Coordinates of C-alpha atoms and ligand atoms in Angstrom, one line a residue:
Chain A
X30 CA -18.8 -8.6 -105.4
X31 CA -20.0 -12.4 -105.7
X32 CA -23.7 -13.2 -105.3
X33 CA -25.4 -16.0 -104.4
X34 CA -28.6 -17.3 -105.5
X35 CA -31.3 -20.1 -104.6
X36 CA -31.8 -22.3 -107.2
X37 CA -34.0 -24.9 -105.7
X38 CA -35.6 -25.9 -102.3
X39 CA -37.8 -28.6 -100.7
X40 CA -39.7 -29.2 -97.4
X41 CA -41.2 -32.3 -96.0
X42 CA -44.7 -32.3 -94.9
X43 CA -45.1 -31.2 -91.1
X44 CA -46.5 -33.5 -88.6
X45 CA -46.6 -34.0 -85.1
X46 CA -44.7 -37.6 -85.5
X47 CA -43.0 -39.1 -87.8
X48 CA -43.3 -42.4 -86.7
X49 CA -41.8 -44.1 -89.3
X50 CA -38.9 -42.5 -90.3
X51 CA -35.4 -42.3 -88.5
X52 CA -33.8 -38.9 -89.1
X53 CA -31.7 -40.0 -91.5
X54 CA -33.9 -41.4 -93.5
X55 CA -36.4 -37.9 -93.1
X56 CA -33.2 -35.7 -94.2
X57 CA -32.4 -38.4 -97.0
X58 CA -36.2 -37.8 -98.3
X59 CA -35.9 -34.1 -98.6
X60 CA -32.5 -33.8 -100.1
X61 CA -33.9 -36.7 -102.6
X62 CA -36.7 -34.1 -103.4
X63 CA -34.6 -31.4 -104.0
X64 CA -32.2 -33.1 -106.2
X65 CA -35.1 -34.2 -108.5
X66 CA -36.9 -30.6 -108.4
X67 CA -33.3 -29.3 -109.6
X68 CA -32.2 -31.9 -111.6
X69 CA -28.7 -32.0 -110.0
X70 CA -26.5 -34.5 -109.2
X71 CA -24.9 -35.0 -106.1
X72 CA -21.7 -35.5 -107.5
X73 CA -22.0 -31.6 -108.7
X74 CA -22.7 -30.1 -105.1
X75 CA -19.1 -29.3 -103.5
X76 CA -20.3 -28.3 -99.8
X77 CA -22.8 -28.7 -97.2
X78 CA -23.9 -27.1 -94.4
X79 CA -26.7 -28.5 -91.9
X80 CA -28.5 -27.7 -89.0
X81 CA -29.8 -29.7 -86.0
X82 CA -29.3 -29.8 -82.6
X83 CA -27.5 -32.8 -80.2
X84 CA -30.1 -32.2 -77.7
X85 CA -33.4 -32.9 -80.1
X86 CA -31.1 -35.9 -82.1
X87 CA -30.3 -37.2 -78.2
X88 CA -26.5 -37.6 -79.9
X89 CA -23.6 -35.9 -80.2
X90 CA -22.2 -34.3 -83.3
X91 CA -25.6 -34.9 -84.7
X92 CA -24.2 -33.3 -88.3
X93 CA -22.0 -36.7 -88.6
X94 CA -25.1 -38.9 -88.2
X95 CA -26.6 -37.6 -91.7
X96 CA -22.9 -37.4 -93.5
X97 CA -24.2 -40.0 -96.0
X98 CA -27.4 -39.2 -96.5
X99 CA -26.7 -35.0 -97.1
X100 CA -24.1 -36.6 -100.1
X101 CA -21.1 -34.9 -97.3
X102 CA -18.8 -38.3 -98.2
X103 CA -15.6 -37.2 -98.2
X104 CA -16.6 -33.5 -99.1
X105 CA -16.8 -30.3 -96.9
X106 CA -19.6 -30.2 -94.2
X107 CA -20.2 -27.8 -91.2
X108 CA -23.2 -28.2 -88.9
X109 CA -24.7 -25.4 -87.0
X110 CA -26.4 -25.7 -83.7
X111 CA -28.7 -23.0 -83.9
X112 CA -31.8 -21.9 -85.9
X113 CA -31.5 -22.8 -90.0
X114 CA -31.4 -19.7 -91.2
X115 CA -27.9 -19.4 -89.9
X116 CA -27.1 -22.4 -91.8
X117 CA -28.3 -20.2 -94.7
X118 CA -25.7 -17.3 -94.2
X119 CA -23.0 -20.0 -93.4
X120 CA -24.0 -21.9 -96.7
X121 CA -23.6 -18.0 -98.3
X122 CA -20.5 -17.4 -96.9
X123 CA -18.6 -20.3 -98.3
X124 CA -20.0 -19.3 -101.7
X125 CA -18.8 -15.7 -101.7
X126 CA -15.4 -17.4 -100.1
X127 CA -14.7 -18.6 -103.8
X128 CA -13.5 -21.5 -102.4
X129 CA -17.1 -23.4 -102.9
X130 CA -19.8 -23.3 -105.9
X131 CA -23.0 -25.4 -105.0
X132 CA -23.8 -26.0 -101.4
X133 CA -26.6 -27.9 -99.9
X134 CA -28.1 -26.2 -97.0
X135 CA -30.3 -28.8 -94.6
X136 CA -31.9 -28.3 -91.6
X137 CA -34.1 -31.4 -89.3
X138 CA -35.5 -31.9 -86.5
X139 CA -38.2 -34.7 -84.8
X140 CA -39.2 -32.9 -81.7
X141 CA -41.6 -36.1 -81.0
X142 CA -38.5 -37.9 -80.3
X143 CA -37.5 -36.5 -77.4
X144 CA -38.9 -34.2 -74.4
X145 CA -39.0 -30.4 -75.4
X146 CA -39.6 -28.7 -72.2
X147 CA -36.6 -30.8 -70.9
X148 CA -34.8 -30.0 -74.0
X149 CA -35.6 -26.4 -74.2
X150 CA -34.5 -25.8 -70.5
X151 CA -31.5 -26.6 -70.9
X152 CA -31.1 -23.5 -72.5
X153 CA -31.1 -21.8 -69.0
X154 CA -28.3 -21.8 -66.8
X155 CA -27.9 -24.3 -63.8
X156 CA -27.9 -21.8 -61.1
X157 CA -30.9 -19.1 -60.8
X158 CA -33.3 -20.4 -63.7
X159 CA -33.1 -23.9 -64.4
X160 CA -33.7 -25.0 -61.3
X161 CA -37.5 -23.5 -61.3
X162 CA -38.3 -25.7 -64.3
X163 CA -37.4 -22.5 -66.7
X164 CA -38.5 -23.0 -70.6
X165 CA -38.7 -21.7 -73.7
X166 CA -42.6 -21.9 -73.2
X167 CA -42.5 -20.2 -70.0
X168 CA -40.1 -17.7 -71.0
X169 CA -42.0 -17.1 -74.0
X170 CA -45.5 -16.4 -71.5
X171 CA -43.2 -13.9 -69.8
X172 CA -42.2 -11.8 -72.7
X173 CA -45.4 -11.8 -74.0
X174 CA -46.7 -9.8 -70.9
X175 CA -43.9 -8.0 -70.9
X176 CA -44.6 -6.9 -74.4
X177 CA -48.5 -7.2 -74.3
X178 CA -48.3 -4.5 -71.6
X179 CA -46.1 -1.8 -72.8
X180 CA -47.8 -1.9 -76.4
X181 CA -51.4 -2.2 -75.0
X182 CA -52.0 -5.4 -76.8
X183 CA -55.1 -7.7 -75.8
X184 CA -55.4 -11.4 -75.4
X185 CA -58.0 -10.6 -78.7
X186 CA -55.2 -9.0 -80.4
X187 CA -52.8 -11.8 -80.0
X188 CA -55.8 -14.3 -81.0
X189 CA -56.1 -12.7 -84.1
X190 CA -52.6 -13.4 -84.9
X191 CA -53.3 -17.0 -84.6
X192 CA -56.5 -16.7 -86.4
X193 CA -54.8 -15.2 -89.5
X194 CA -51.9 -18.2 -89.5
X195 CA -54.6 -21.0 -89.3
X196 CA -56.3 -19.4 -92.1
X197 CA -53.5 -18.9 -94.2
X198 CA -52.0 -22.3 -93.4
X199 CA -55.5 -23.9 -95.2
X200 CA -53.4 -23.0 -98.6
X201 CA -50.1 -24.9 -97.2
X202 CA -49.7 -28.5 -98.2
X203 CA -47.1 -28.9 -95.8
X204 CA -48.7 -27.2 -92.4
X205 CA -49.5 -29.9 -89.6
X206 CA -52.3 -27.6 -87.9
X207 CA -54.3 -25.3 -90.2
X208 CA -58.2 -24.2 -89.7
X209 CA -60.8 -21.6 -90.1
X210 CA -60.3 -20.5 -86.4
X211 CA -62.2 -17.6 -84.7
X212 CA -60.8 -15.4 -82.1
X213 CA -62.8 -17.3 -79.5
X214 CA -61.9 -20.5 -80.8
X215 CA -58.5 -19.6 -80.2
X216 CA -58.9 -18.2 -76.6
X217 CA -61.1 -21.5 -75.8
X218 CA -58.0 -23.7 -76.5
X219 CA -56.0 -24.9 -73.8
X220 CA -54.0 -21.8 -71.5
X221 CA -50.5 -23.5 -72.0
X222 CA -49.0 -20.6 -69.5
X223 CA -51.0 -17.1 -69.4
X224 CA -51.2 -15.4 -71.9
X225 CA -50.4 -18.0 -74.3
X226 CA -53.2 -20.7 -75.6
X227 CA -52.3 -23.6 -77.4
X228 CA -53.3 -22.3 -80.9
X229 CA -50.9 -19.7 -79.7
X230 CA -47.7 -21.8 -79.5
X231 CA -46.2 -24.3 -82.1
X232 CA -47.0 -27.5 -81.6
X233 CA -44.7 -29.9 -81.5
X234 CA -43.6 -30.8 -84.9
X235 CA -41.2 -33.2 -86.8
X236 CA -39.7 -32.5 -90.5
X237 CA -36.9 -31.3 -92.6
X238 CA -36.2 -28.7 -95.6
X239 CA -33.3 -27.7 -97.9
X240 CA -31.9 -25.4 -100.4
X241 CA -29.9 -25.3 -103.1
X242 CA -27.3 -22.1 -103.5
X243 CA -24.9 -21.1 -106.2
X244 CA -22.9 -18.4 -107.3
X245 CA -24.2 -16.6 -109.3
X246 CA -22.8 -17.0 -112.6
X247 CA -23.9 -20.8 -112.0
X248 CA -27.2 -19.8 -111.3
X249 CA -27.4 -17.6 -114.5
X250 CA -26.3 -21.3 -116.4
X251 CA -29.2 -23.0 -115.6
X252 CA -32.1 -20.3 -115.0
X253 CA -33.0 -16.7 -116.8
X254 CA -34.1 -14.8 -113.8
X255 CA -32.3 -16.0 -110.9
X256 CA -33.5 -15.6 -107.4
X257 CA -30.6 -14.0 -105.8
X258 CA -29.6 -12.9 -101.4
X259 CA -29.6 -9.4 -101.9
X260 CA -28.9 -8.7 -98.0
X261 CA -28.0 -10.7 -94.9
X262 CA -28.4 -9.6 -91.8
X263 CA -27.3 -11.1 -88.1
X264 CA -27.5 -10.0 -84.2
X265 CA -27.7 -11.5 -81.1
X266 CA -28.8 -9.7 -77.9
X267 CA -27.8 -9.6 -74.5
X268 CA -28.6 -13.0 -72.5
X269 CA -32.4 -12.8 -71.9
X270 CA -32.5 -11.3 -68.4
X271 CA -30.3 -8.6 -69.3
X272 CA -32.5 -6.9 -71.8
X273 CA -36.2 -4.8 -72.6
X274 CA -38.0 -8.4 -73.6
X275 CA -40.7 -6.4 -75.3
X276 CA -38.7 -5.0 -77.4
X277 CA -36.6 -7.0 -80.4
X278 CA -33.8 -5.2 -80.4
X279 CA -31.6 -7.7 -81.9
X280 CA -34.3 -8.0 -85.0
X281 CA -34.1 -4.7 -85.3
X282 CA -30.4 -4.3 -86.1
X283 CA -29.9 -8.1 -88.0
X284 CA -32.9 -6.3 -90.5
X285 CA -31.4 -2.5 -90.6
X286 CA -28.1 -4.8 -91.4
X287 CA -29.9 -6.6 -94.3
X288 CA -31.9 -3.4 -95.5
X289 CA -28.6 -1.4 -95.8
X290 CA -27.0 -4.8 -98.2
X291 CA -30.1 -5.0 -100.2
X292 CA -30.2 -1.3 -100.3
X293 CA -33.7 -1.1 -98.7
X294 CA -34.7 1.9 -97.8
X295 CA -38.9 1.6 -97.0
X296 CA -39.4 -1.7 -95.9
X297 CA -42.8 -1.6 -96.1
X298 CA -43.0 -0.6 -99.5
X299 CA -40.6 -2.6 -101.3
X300 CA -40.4 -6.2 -99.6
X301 CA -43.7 -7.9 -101.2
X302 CA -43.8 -11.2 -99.0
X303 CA -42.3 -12.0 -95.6
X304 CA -42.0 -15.0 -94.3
X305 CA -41.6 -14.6 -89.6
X306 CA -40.5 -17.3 -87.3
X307 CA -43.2 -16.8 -85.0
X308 CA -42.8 -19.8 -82.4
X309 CA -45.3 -18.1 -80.6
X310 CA -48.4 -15.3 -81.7
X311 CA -46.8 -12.3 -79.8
X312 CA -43.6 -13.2 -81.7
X313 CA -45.3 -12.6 -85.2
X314 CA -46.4 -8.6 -84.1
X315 CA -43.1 -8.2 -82.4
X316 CA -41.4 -8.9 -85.4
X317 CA -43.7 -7.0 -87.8
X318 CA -42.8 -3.9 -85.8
X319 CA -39.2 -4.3 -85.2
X320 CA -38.5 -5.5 -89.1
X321 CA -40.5 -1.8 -89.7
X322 CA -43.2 -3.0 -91.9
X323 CA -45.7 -1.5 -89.8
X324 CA -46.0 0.9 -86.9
X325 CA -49.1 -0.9 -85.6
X326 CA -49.1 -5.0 -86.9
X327 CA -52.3 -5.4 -84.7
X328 CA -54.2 -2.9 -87.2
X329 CA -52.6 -4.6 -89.9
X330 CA -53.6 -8.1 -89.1
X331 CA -57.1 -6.6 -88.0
X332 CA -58.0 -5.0 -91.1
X333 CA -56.8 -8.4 -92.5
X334 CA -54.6 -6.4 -94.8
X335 CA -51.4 -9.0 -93.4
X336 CA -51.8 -12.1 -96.0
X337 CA -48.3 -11.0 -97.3
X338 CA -46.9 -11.3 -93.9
X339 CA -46.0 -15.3 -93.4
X340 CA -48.7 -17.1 -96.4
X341 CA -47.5 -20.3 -95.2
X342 CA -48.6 -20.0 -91.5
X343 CA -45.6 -19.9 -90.4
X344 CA -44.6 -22.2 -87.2
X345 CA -47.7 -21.4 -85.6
X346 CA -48.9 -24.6 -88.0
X347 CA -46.4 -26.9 -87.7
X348 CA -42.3 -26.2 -88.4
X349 CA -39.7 -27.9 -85.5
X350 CA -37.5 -25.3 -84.1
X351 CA -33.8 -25.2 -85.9
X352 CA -35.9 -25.7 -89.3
X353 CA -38.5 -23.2 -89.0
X354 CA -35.9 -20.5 -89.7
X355 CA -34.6 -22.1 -93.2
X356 CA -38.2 -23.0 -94.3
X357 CA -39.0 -19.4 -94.2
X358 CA -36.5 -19.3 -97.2
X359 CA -37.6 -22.1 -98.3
X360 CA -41.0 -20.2 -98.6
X361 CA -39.6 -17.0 -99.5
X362 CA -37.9 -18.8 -102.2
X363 CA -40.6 -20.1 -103.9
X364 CA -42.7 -16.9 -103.8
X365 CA -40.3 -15.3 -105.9
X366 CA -39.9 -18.7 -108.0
X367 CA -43.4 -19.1 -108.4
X368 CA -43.9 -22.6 -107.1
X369 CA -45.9 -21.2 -103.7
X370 CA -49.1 -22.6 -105.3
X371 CA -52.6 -21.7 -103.4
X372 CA -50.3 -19.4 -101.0
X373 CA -49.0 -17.7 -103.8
X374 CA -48.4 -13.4 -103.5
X375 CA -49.1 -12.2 -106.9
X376 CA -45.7 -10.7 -108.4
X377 CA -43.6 -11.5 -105.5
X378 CA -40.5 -9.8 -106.4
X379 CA -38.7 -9.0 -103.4
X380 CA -39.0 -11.3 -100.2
X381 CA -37.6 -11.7 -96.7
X382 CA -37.2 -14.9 -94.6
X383 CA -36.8 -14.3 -91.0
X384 CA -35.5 -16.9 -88.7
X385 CA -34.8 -16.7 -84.7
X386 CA -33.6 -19.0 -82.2
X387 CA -32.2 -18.8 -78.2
X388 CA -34.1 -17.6 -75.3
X389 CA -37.2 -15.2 -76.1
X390 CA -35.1 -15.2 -80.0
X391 CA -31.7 -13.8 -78.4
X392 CA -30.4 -14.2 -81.9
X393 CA -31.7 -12.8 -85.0
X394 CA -31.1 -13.3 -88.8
X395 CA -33.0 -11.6 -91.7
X396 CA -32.1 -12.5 -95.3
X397 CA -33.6 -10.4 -98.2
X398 CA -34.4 -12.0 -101.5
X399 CA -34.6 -10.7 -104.6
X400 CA -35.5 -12.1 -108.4
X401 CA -35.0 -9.6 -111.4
Chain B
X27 CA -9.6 -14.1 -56.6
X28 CA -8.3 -16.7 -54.4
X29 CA -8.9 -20.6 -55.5
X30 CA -8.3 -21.4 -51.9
X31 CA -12.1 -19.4 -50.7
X32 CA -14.4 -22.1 -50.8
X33 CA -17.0 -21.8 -53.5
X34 CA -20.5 -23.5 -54.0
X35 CA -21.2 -26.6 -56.6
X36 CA -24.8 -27.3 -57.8
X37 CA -24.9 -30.7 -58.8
X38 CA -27.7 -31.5 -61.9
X39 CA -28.8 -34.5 -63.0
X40 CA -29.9 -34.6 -66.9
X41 CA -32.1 -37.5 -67.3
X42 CA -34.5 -37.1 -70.2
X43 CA -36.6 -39.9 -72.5
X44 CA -36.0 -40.9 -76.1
X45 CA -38.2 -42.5 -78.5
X46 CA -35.6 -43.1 -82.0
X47 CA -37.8 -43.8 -84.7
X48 CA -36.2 -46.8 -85.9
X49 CA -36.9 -46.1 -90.0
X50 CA -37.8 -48.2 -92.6
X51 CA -34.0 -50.0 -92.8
X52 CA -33.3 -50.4 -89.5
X53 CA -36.7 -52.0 -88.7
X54 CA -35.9 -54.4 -91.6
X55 CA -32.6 -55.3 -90.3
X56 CA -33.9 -55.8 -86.8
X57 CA -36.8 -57.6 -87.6
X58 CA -34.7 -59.9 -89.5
X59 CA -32.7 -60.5 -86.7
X60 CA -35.7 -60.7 -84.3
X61 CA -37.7 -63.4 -86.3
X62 CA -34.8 -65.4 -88.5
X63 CA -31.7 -65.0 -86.7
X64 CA -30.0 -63.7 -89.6
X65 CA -28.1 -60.5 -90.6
X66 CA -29.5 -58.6 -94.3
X67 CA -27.8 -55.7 -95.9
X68 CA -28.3 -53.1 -99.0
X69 CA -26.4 -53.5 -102.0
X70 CA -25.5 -50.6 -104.2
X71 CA -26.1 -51.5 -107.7
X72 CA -24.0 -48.8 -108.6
X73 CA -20.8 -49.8 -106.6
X74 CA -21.3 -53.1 -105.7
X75 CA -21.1 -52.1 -102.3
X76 CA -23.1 -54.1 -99.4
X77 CA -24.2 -51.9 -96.5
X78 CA -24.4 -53.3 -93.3
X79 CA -26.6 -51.9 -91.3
X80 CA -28.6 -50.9 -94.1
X81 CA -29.3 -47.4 -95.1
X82 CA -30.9 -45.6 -97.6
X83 CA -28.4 -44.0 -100.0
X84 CA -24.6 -45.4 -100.8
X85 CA -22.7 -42.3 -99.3
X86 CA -20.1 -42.8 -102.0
X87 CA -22.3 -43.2 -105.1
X88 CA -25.3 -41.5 -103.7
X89 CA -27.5 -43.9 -104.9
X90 CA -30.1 -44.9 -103.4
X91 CA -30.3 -48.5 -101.8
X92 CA -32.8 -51.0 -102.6
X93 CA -31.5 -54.6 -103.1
X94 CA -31.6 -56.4 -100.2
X95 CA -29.5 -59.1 -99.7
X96 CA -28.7 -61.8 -96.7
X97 CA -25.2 -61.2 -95.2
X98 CA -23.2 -63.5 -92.6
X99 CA -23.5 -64.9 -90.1
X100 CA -19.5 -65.7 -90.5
X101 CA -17.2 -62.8 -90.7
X102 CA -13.5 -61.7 -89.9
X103 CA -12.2 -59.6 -87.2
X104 CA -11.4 -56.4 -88.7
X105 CA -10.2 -54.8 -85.5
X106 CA -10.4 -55.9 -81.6
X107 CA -9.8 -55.1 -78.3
X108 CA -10.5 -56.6 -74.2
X109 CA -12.0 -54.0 -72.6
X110 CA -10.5 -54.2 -68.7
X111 CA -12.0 -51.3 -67.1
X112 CA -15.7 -51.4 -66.0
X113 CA -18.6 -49.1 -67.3
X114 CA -21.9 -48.5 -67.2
X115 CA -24.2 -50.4 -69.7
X116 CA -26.2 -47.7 -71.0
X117 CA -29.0 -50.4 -71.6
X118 CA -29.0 -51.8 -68.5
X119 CA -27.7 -48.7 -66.2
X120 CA -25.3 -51.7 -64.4
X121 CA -21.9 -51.9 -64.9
X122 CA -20.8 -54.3 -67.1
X123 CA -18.6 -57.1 -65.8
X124 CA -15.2 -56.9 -67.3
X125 CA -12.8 -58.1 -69.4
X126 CA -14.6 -58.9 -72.3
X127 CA -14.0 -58.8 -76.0
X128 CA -15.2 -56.2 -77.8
X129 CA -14.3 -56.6 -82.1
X130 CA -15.3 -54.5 -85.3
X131 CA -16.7 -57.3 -87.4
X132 CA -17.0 -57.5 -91.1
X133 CA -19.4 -59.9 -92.1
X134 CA -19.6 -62.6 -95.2
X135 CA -21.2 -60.6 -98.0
X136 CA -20.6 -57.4 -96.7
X137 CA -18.7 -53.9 -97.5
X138 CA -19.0 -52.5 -94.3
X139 CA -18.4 -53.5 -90.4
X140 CA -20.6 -54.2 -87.3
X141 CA -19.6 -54.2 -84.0
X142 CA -20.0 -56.3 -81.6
X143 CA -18.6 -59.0 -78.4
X144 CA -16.3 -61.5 -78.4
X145 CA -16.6 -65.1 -76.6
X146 CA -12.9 -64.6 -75.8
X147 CA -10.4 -62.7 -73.5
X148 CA -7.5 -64.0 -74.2
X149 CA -5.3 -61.4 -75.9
X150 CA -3.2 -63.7 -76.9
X151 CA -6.1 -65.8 -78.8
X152 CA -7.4 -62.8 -80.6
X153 CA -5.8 -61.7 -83.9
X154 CA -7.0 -59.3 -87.0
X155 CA -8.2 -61.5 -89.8
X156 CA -9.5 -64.6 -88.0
X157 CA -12.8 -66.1 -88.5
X158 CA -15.9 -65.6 -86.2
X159 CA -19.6 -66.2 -86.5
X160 CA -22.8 -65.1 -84.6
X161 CA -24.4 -66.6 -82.1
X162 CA -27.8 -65.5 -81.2
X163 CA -29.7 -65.6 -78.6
X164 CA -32.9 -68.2 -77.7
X165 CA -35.4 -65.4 -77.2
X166 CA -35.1 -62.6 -79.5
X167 CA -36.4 -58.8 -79.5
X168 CA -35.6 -57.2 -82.5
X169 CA -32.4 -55.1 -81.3
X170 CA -28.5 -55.9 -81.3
X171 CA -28.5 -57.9 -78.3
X172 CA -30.4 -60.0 -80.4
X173 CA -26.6 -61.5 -80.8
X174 CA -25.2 -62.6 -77.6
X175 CA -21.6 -61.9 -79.0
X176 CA -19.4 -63.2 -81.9
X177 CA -17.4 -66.6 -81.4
X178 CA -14.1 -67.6 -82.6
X179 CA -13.9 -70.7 -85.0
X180 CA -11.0 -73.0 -84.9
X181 CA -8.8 -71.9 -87.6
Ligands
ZN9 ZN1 -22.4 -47.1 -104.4

């Protein structure tokens, strides 16, 4: 069959408002960057697929509005309205269609232009949850009991998780929020809903990333040791009141989906760096359990044995939601390219980029990398 | 089921805040606008191409866009219309009083269209391809309304 491989990314610098750039002109930016890190021309890139959301653009459509700038004149685009890393396995899809060669994969968002609880609650429906002010922040606080309680985790344990992000962030260029943070610093920071503290949540963030993908023959054209999807994964759950919140069952099977493609058999063993889409510190152990690289990810991040698991920080330190899935490949991508710099995992060879996105991550995508 | 059993409606009023980062072109264009009463675009020096309002790449060429140049304030009805039925102003949250001439303007200089009023609502005085120029307000803010509305010249 077909592969496809990365061949170049870019991310903007995270920050909690970018006060000076319209959306366009933050997408424009980072597809600019990417072009010149690949040394590609527009004119060579046959699709596009984006991701962003109407509700944080506060227009319609919002895929149209950056037509020009993501080089989609009169060419093939497709938006999604969901987390990037779907935009990813869209972007993959075309490729392996045959229809498409090169496809730029983009995702922004400026959460500092609108209002996210607002935003984020209209996720619930109008009838029995909306109505009591329903969030993602406040959904997030209930799962985290949920799950805090059934896996005997402490308000400590979940410190540490945002402890270890801070810290790791410090080697990230591109984090907003990064720190040498102690547990009590941590539980000291504002209680945004119980259990979660504010160095516990992301914090509102603006920016913007993108990829480059090719067949693989194409890839093999312009670089020796390609970086290449070896597995893609997908699920999505049942809506959120419907299901076990502490557990990720949805994870689970989009990651048993991508082991069995990349022919993974002991995750913890063979994937060298993962990147999570922890939106909030629970998040981050839920999904080191459920993606099966370790039984107990409080021991692991305790021991301080986790600096493989998310050496960027992850969105703990700064990444919008609808990008913060696709800069985890972004991130995965250069661990195995060898541009991660300070936050670098020596030998890298086999990565995995998880992104999330719904209510308490209803829907789940896992995408394996590999280089030779 | 039966449609006839009455059911419930919950009635829900969205009403949420937006800041739009304006960007680096759009504050140009405005400010020019706001402080000269005049109308600037970006040229493609690939294309020739003069983007009005300006933006940072030429979608066709995808080059970026850095020669600014002075554009209007004559122009040519490109395509028109008298709206007749009332709607709310989404800046002003009244309703608009109708009719009133609404045309896609393409202005001296330019490659591209803007839209904008008309001082006429006359159908019959309208046509594609006649002349207009700006008229802009006394007191100026730095936005659109910055131009009152395009008027007809005398052919
Ligand atoms: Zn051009």
């Amino acid at each position: 069959m077909r592969r496809v491989a990365i061949i170049g990314a870019a991310q903007t610098r995270f920050e909690a408002r970018k006060a000076s750039l319209a959306y366009n002109e933050l997408v424009y930016g980072v597809v600019r960057e990417l072009l010149d890190r690949t040394g590609i021309s527009m004119r060579e890139i046959e699709s596009m697929v984006t991701a962003s959301q109407d509700a944080y653009d506060g227009k319609t459509i919002s895929g149209m509005a950056i037509n020009e700038v993501v080089g989609a004149y009169l060419k093939s685009e497709a938006k999604v309205a969901a987390d990037g890393l779907q935009a990813l396995l869209y972007g993959v899809a075309r490729i392996l269609s045959g229809e498409f060669d090169l496809t730029l994969v983009v995702a922004h968002c400026k959460e500092s232009e609108g209002q996210s609880s607002a935003i984020t609650s209209l996720m619930f429906d109008p009838f029995v949850q909306r109505p009591l002010g329903l969030d993602e922040l406040t959904a997030a606080a209930l799962q985290a009991r949920c799950y805090c309680r059934k896996r005997r985790i402490t308000s400590e344990d979940m410190a540490l998780v945002a402890v270890k992000a801070h810290r790791q962030a410090l080697k990230n260029p591109y984090a907003q929020r990064a720190g040498e943070f102690t547990v009590e610093d941590v539980l000291a920071s504002p209680l945004l809903a119980d259990p979660i503290h504010e160095l516990e949540a992301a914090p509102r963030s603006d920016g913007a990333c993108a990829l480059l993908l090719a067949s693989e023959e194409r890839a093999r054209r312009l670089v020796d040791r390609p970086v290449c999807i070896a597995g893609i994964g997908n699920c999505t759950d049942a809506y959120w009141t419907e299901r076990d919140l502490a557990e990720a069952r949805a994870l689970q099977e989009a990651a048993r989906r991508a082991y069995t493609m990349a022919g993974i058999s002991d995750p913890a063993r063979e994937i060298d760096v993962v990147e999570i889409s922890a939106r909030y510190a629970h998040e981050e152990l839920m999904a080191i359990e459920a993606l099966g690289l370790h039984a107990s990810p409080v021991e692991l991040i305790a021991r301080d044995r986790a600096s493989f698991i998310t050496p960027s920080g992850g969105p703990l330190c700064g990444n919008p939601p609808t990008v913060s899935g696709l800069v985890r490949a972004v991130e995965a991508y250069w661990q195995l390219s060898g541009e991660a710099g300070a936050r670098q995992v020596e030998g890298a060879r086999v990565a995995l980029a998880h992104g999330a996105g719904g209510i308490c991550g209803q829907n789940q995508t896992v995408v394996i990398l590999r280089r030779e | 089921m039966s449609e006839e059993s009455p059911t419930l409606r919950v009635d829900f009023l969205l009403d949420t805040e937006y800041q739009y980062a304006v960007g680096q072109y759009g504050t140009r264009f405005f400010t020019e606008l706001r402080d000269h009463a005049r109308f600037v675009g970006v040229q493609c020096l690939e294309c020739g191409r003069v983007y009005v309002p300006p933006r940072p790449v030429c979608g066709i060429c995808y080059r970026e866009l850095q020669e600014w140049v002075e554009v209007g304030p004559g122009g040519t009805i490109v395509g028109w219309t008298v709206v007749r039925i009332p709607f709310i102003d989404p800046m002003t949250g009244e309703q608009r009083p109708v009719p009133y001439g609404f045309a896609i303007v393409r202005l001296d200089g330019a490659s591209t269209s803007l839209y904008h009023f008309l001082d006429e609502t006359d159908e019959r005085k309208i046509r594609v391809g006649q002349r207009v120029c700006a008229v802009f307000r006394e007191k100026r803010e730095g936005s659109l309304r910055d131009v009152l509305h395009f008027r007809l010249l005398e052919e």
